[in-house]
Short mmCIF file of C-alpha atoms in Angstrom, two decimals:
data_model
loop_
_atom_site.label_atom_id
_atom_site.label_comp_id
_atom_site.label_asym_id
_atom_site.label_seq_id
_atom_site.Cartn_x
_atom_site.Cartn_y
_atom_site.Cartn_z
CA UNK F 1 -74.88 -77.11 2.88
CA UNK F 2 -73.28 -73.22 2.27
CA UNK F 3 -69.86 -75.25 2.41
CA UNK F 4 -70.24 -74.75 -1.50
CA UNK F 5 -71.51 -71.12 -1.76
CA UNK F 6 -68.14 -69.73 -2.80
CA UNK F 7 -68.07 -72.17 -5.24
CA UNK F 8 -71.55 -71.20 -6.36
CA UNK F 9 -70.45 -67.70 -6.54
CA UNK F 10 -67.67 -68.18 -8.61
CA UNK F 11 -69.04 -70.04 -10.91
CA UNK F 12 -72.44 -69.35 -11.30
CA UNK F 13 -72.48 -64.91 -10.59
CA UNK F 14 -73.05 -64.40 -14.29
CA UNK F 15 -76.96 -65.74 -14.19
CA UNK F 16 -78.35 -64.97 -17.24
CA UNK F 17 -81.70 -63.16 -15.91
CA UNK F 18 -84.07 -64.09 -18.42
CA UNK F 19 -85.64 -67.65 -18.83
CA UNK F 20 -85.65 -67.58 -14.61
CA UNK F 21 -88.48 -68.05 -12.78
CA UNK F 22 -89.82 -64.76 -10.72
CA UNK F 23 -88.23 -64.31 -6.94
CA UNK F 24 -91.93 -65.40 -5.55
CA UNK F 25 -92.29 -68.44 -7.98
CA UNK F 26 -88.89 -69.81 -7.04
CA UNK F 27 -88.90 -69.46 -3.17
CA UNK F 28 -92.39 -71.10 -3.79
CA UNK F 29 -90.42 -73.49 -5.99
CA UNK F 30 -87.50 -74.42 -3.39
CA UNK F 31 -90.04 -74.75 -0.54
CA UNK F 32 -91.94 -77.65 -2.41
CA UNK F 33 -88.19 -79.20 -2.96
CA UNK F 34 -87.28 -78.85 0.50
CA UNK F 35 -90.95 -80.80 1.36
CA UNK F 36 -90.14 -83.13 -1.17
CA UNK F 37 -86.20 -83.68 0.34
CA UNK F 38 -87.72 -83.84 3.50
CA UNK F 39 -90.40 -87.12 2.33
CA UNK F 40 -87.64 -88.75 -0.02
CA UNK F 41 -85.26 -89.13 3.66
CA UNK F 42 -88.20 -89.84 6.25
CA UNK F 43 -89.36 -92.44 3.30
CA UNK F 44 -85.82 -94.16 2.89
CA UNK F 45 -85.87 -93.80 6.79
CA UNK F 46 -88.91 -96.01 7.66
CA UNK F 47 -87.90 -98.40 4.77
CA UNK F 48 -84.36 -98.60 5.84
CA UNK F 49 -86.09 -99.69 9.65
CA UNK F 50 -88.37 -102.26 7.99
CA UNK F 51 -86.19 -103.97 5.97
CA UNK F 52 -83.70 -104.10 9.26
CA UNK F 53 -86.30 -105.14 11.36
CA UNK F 54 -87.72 -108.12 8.83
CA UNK F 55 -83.89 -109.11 8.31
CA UNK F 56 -83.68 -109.30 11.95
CA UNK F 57 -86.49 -111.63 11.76
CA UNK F 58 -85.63 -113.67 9.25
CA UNK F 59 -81.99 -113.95 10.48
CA UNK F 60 -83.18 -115.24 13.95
CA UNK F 61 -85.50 -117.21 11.82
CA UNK F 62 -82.80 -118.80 10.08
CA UNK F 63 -80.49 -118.86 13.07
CA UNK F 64 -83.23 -120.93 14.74
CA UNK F 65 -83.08 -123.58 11.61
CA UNK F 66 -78.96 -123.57 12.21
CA UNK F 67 -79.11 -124.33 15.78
CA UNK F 68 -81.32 -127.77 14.66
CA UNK F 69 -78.08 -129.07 13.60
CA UNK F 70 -75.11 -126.88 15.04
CA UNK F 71 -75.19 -126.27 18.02
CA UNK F 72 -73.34 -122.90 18.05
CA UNK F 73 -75.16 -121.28 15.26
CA UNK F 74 -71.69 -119.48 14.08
CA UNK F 75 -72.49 -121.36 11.09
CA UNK F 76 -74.32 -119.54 8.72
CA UNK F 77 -72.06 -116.23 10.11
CA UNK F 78 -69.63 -117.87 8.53
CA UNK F 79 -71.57 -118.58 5.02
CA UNK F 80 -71.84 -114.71 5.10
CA UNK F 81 -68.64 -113.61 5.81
CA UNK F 82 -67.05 -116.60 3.85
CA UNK F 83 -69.31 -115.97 0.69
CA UNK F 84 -68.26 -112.09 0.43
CA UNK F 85 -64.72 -113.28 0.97
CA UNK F 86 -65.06 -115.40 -2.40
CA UNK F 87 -67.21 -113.22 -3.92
CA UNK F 88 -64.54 -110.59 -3.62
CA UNK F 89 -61.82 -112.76 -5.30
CA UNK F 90 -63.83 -113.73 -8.01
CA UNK F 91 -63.73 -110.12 -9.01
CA UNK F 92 -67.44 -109.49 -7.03
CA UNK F 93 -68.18 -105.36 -6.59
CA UNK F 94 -67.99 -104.79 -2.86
CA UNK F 95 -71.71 -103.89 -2.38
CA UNK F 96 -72.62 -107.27 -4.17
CA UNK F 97 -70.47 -109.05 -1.84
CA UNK F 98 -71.77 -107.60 0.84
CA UNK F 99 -74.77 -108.13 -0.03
CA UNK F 100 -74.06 -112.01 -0.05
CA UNK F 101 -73.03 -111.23 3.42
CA UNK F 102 -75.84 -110.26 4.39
CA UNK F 103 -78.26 -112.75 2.43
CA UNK F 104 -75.74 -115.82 2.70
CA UNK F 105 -76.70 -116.34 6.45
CA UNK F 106 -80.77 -117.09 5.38
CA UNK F 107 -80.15 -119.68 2.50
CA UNK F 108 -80.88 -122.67 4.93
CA UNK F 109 -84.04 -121.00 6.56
CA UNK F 110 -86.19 -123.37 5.05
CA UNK F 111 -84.77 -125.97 7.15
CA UNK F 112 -87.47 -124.98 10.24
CA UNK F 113 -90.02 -126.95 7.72
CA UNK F 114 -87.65 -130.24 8.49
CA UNK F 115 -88.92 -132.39 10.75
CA UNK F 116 -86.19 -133.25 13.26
CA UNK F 117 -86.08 -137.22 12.41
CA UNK F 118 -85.52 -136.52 8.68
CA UNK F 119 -82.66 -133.04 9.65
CA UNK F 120 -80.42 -135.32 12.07
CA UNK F 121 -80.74 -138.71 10.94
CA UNK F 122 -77.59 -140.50 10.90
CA UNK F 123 -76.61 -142.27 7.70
CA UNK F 124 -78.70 -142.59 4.45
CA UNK F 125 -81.80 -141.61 3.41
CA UNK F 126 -85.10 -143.22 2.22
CA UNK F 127 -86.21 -141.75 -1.32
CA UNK F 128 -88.77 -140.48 0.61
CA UNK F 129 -86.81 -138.67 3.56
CA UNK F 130 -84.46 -137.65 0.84
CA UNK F 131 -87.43 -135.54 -1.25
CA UNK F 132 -88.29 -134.57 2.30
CA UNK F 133 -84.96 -132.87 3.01
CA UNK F 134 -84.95 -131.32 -0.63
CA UNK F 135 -87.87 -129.18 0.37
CA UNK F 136 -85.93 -126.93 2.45
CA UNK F 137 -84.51 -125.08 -0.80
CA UNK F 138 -88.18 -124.10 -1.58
CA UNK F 139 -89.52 -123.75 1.35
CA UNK F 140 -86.84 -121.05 2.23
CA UNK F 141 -87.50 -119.22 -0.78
CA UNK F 142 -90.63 -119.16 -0.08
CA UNK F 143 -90.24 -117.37 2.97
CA UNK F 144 -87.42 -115.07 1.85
CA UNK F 145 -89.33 -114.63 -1.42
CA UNK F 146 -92.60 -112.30 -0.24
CA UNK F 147 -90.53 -109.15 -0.32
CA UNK F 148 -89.80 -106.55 -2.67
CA UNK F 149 -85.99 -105.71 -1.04
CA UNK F 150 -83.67 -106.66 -2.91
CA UNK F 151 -81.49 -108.12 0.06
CA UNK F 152 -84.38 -110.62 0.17
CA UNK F 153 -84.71 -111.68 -3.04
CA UNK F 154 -81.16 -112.20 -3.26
CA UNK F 155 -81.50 -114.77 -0.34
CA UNK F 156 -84.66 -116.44 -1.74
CA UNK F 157 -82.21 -116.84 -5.13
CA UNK F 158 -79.91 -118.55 -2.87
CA UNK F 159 -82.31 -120.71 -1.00
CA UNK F 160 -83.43 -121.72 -3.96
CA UNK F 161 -80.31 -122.51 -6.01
CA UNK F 162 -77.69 -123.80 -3.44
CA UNK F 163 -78.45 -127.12 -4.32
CA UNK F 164 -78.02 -126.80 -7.96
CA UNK F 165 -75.18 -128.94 -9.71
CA UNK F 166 -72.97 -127.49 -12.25
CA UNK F 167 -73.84 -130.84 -13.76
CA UNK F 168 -77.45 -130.48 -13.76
CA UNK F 169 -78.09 -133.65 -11.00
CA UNK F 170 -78.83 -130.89 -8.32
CA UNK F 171 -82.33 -129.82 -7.09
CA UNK F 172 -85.32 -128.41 -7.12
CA UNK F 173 -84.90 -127.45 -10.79
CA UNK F 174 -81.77 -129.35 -12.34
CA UNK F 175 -80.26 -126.20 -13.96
CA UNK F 176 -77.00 -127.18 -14.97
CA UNK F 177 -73.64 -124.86 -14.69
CA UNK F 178 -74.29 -121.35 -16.03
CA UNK F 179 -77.80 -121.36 -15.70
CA UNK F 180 -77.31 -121.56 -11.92
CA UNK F 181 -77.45 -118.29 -10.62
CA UNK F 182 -73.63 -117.19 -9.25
CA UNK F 183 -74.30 -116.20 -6.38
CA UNK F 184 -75.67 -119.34 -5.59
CA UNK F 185 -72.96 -120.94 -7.26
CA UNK F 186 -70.54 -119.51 -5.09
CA UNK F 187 -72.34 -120.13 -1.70
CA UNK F 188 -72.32 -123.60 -2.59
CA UNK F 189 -68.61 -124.08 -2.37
CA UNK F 190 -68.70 -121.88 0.94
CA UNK F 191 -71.43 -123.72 2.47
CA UNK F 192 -70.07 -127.38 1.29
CA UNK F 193 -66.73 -126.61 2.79
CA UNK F 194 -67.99 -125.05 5.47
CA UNK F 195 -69.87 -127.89 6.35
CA UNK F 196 -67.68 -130.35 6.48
CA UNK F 197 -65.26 -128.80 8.65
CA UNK F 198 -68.01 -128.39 11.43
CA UNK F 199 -68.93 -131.11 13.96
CA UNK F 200 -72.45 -132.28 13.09
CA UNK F 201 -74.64 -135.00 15.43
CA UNK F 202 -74.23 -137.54 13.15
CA UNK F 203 -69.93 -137.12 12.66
CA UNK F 204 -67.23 -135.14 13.83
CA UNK F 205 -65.50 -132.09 11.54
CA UNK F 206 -63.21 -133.57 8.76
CA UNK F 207 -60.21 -131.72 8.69
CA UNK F 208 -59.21 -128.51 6.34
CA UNK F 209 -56.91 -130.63 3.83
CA UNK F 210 -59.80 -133.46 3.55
CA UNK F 211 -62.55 -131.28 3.12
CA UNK F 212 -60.35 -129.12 0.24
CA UNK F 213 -59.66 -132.35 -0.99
CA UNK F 214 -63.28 -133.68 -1.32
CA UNK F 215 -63.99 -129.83 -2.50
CA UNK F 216 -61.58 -130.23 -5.13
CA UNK F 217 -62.70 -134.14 -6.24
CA UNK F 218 -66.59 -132.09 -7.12
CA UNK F 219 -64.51 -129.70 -9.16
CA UNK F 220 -67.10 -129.31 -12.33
CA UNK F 221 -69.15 -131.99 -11.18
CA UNK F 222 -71.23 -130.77 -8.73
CA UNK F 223 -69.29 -127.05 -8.41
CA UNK F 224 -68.27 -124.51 -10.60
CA UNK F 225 -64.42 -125.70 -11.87
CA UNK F 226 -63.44 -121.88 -11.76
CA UNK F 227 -64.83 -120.92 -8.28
CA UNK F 228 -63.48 -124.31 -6.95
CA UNK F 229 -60.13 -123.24 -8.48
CA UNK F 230 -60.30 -119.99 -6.64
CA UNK F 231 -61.42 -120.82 -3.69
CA UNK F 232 -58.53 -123.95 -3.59
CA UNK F 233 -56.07 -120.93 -4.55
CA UNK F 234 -57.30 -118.94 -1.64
CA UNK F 235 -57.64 -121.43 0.78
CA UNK F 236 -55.39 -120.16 3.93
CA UNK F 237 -57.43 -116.92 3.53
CA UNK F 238 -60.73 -118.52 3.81
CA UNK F 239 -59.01 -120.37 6.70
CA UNK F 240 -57.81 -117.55 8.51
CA UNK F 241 -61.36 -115.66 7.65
CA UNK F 242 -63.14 -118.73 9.22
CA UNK F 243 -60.97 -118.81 12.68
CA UNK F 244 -61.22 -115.25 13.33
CA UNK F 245 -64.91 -115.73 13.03
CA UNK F 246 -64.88 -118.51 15.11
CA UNK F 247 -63.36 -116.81 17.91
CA UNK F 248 -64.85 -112.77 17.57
CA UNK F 249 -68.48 -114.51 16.65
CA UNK F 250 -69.87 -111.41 14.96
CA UNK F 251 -73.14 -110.38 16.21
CA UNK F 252 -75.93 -110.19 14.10
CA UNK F 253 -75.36 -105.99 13.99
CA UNK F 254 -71.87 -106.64 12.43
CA UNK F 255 -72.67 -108.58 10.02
CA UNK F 256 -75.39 -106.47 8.55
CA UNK F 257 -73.24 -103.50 9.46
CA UNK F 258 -72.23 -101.61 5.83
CA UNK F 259 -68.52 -100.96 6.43
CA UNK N 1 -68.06 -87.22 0.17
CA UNK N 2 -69.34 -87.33 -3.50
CA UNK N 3 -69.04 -84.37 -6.14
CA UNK N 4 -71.41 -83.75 -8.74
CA UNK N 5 -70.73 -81.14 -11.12
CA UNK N 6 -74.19 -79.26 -12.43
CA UNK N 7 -73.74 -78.39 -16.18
CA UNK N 8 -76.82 -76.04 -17.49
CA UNK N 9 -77.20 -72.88 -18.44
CA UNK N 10 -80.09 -72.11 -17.12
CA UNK N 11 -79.66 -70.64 -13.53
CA UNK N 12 -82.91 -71.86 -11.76
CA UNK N 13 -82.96 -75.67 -13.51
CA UNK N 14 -79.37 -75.48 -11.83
CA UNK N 15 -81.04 -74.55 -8.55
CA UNK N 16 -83.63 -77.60 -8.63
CA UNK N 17 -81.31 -79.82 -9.56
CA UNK N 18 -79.14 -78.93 -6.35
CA UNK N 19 -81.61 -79.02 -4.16
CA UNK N 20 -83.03 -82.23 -5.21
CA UNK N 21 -79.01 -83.51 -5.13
CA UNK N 22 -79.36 -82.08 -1.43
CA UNK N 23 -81.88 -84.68 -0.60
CA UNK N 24 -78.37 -86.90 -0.14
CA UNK N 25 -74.90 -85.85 0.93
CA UNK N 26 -73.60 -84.96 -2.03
CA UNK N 27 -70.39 -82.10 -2.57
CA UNK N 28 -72.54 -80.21 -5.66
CA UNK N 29 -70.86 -77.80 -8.06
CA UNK N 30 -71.90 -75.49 -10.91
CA UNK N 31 -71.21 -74.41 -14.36
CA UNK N 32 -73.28 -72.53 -16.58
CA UNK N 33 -71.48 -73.42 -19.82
CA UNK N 34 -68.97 -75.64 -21.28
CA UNK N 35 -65.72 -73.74 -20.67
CA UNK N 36 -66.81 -73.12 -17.09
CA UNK N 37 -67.30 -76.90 -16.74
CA UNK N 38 -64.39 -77.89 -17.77
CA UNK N 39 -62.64 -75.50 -15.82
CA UNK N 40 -64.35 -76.26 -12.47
CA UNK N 41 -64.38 -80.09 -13.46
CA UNK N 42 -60.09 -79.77 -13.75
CA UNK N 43 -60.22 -77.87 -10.26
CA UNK N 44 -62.84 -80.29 -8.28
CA UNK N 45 -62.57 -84.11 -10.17
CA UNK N 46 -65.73 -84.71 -10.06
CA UNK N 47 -67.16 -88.41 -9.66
CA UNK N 48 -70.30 -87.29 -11.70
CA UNK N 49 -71.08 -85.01 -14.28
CA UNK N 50 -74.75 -83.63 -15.13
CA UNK N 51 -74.64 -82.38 -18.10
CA UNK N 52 -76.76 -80.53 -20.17
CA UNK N 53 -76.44 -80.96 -24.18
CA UNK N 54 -77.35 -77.89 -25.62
CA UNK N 55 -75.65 -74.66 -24.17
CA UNK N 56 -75.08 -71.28 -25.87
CA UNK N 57 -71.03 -70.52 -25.77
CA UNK N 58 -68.12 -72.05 -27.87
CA UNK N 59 -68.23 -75.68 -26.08
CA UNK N 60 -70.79 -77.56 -26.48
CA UNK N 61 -71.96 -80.20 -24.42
CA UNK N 62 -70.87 -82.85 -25.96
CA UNK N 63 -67.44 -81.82 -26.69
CA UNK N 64 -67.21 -81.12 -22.98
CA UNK N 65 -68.84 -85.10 -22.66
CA UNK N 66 -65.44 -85.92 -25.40
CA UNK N 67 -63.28 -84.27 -23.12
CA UNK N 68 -64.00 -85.42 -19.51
CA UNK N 69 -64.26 -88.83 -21.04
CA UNK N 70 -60.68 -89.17 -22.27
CA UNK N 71 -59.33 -88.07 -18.75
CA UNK N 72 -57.02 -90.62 -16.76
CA UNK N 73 -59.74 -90.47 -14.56
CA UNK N 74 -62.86 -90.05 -16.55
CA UNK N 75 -66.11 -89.23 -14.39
CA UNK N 76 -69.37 -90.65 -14.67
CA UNK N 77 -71.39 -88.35 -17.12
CA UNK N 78 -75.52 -88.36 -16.99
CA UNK N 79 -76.61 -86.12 -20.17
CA UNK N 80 -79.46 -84.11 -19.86
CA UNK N 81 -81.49 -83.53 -22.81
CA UNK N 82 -84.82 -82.05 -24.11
CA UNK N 83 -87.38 -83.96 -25.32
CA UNK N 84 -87.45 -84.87 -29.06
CA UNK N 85 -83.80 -84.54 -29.33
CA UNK N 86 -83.23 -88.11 -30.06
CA UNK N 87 -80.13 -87.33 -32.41
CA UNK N 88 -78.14 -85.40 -29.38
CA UNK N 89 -79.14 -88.65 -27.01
CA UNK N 90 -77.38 -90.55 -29.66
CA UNK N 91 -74.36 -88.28 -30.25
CA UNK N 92 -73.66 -88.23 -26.19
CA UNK N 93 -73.60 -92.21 -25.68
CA UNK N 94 -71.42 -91.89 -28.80
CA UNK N 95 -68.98 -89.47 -27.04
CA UNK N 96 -68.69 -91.73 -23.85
CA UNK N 97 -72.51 -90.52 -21.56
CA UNK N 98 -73.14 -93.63 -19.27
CA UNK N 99 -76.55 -92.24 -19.05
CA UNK N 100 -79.13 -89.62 -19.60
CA UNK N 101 -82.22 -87.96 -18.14
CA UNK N 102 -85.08 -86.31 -20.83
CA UNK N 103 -85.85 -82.86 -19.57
CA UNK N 104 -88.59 -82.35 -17.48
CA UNK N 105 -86.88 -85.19 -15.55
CA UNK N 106 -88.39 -86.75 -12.11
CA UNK N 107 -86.52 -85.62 -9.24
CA UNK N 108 -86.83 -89.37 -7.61
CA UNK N 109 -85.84 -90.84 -11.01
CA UNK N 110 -82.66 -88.56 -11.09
CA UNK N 111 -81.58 -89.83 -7.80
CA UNK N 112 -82.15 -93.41 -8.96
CA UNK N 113 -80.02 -93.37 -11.56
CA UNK N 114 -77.15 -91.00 -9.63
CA UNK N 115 -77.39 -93.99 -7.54
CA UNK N 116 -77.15 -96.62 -9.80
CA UNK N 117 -74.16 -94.87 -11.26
CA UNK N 118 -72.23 -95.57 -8.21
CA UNK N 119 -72.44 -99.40 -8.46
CA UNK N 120 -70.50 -99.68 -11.95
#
């Protein structure tokens, strides 16, 4: 805190003595800034451990949702890490990215609301199981939703719009290309290839060149055309990102971690 | 570390204003007019520039706002003004301010927007 004194000195000797506040009146002054320093960083403190110990929650939350359907639960690491990867190239700042990082992971949380039967069923839907399914995206909004954070509300935005179409045919509200949030935009493409290149009970993983294919065949349909094209253009990056992941399997800690 | 350069010429609003910039880790230097600013803001390269409009002495605030701004390396610049001063507001977004603060200005609110600087 003194490291700048000299600099003080030097630049600031010269005081003009009038218009200052007496000696009493300013040490009286800098104690009631010192209290206020001292609230302003035991205040960002105790919110800094609540929002890490709801994330926590909701990230085992979601984790528990994951492991209904993959049975490692790497998966929605992966949407994090993946979806700051893309966010990055698309010209993302880095603490919006990694804030998608962090959020990305909860976007399927609503899936705990799923019964089993409808979550794992092989093969088509009934109408009904279908409008079943499509719950999830509220649901987990509605969960992520209650809080004030930011972090949170960025992951009830994507619970709630990663099954938006760039076409408009996507749910629950049918908002069609630019009206669809980004970030959701862009966690779509993550979590669609991401998805298919997993095992899941009802098929086995499709391999990287199918999956980019069938990514590149919803090109403006039901993705974004440019983050399609990016993600395409980057693909052996996401690839690479996706395999290391696979075999460190980031804890939890890392991925929230801010470096 | 971050540097903030303090432009004010008055001695003890200097003195709040580092001690509420103290409430984060931030590198915090001082200049009590517009010569001495751009002097210590040559030396140091500061990321952030508070800077108060009206000063006594031969540079004004916002030519020292003018200047900073068409540096390679231009740093943010918050302009402080007082109240009612509507037409100096005007003439520092004009010379390149990214934001200001109307004097009296909450302490909290001042660290807000230092913050909120950083994510542009």
């Amino acid at each position: 805190m003194n490291a700048n004194s000299s600099v003080f000195g030097v630049y600031a000797m010269s005081t003009l003595h009038s218009n200052c506040f007496s000696d009493a009146a300013g040490l009286q002054m800098e104690q009631l800034i010192g209290d206020l320093g001292r609230m302003y960083r035991e205040r960002n403190e105790a919110l800094e451990e609540v929002a890490s110990a709801h994330h926590e929650a909701l990230f085992r939350l979601s984790l528990a949702a994951d492991l209904k359907d993959d049975d490692t639960g790497v998966h929605i690491i992966r949407i994090g890490y993946l979806s700051e990867a893309l966010a990055l190239v698309l010209g993302q700042s880095p603490a919006m990215a990694r804030m998608l990082r962090k959020a990305a992971p909860m976007h399927d949380i609503g899936k705990i609301g799923i019964p089993d039967a409808v979550l794992k069923k092989p093969g088509a839907f009934s109408s009904l199981e279908r409008a079943t399914m499509n719950q999830h995206s509220e649901m987990g909004a509605e969960i992520l939703g209650r809080s004030r954070i930011p972090l949170f509300q960025l992951a009830a935005e994507l619970a709630l719009a990663h099954h938006e179409r760039w076409d408009g045919g996507g749910y629950p509200a049918g908002l069609q290309a630019d009206a669809i949030p980004l970030t959701g935009r862009i966690v779509a493409v993550v979590d669609f290839f991401d998805a298919l290149t997993m095992d899941r009970c009802y098929r086995r993983a499709f391999a990287d060149d199918v999956a980019l294919q069938m990514l590149a065949e919803q090109r403006g349909s039901a993705f974004d055309p440019h983050i399609v094209d990016v993600f395409l253009a980057n693909a052996q990056t996401f690839i690479r990102l996706r395999d290391d992941i696979n075999r460190t399997r980031p804890t939890f800690n890392q991925l929230v971690d801010n470096g | 570390m971050k540097k903030i350069l303090i432009v004010d010429d008055h001695a003890d609003i200097r003195r709040l204003i580092r001690m509420t910039l103290e409430f984060e880790a931030y590198n915090v230097f001082e200049a009590e007019d517009g010569e001495g600013a751009l002097a210590v803001a040559m030396q140091e390269q500061p990321d952030l520039v508070l800077l108060d409009v009206m000063m006594p002495g031969s540079v004004n605030g916002l030519q020292v706002c003018g200047t900073l701004k068409s540096l390679p390396k231009p740093p943010r610049i918050l302009l402080l003004t007082a109240r009612g001063r509507s037409e100096d507001l005007e003439a520092g977004l004009q010379a390149g301010a990214d934001a200001y603060m109307v004097k009296p200005f909450s302490p909290l609110k001042l660290m807000e927007t230092i913050d909120q600087q950083w994510e542009v």
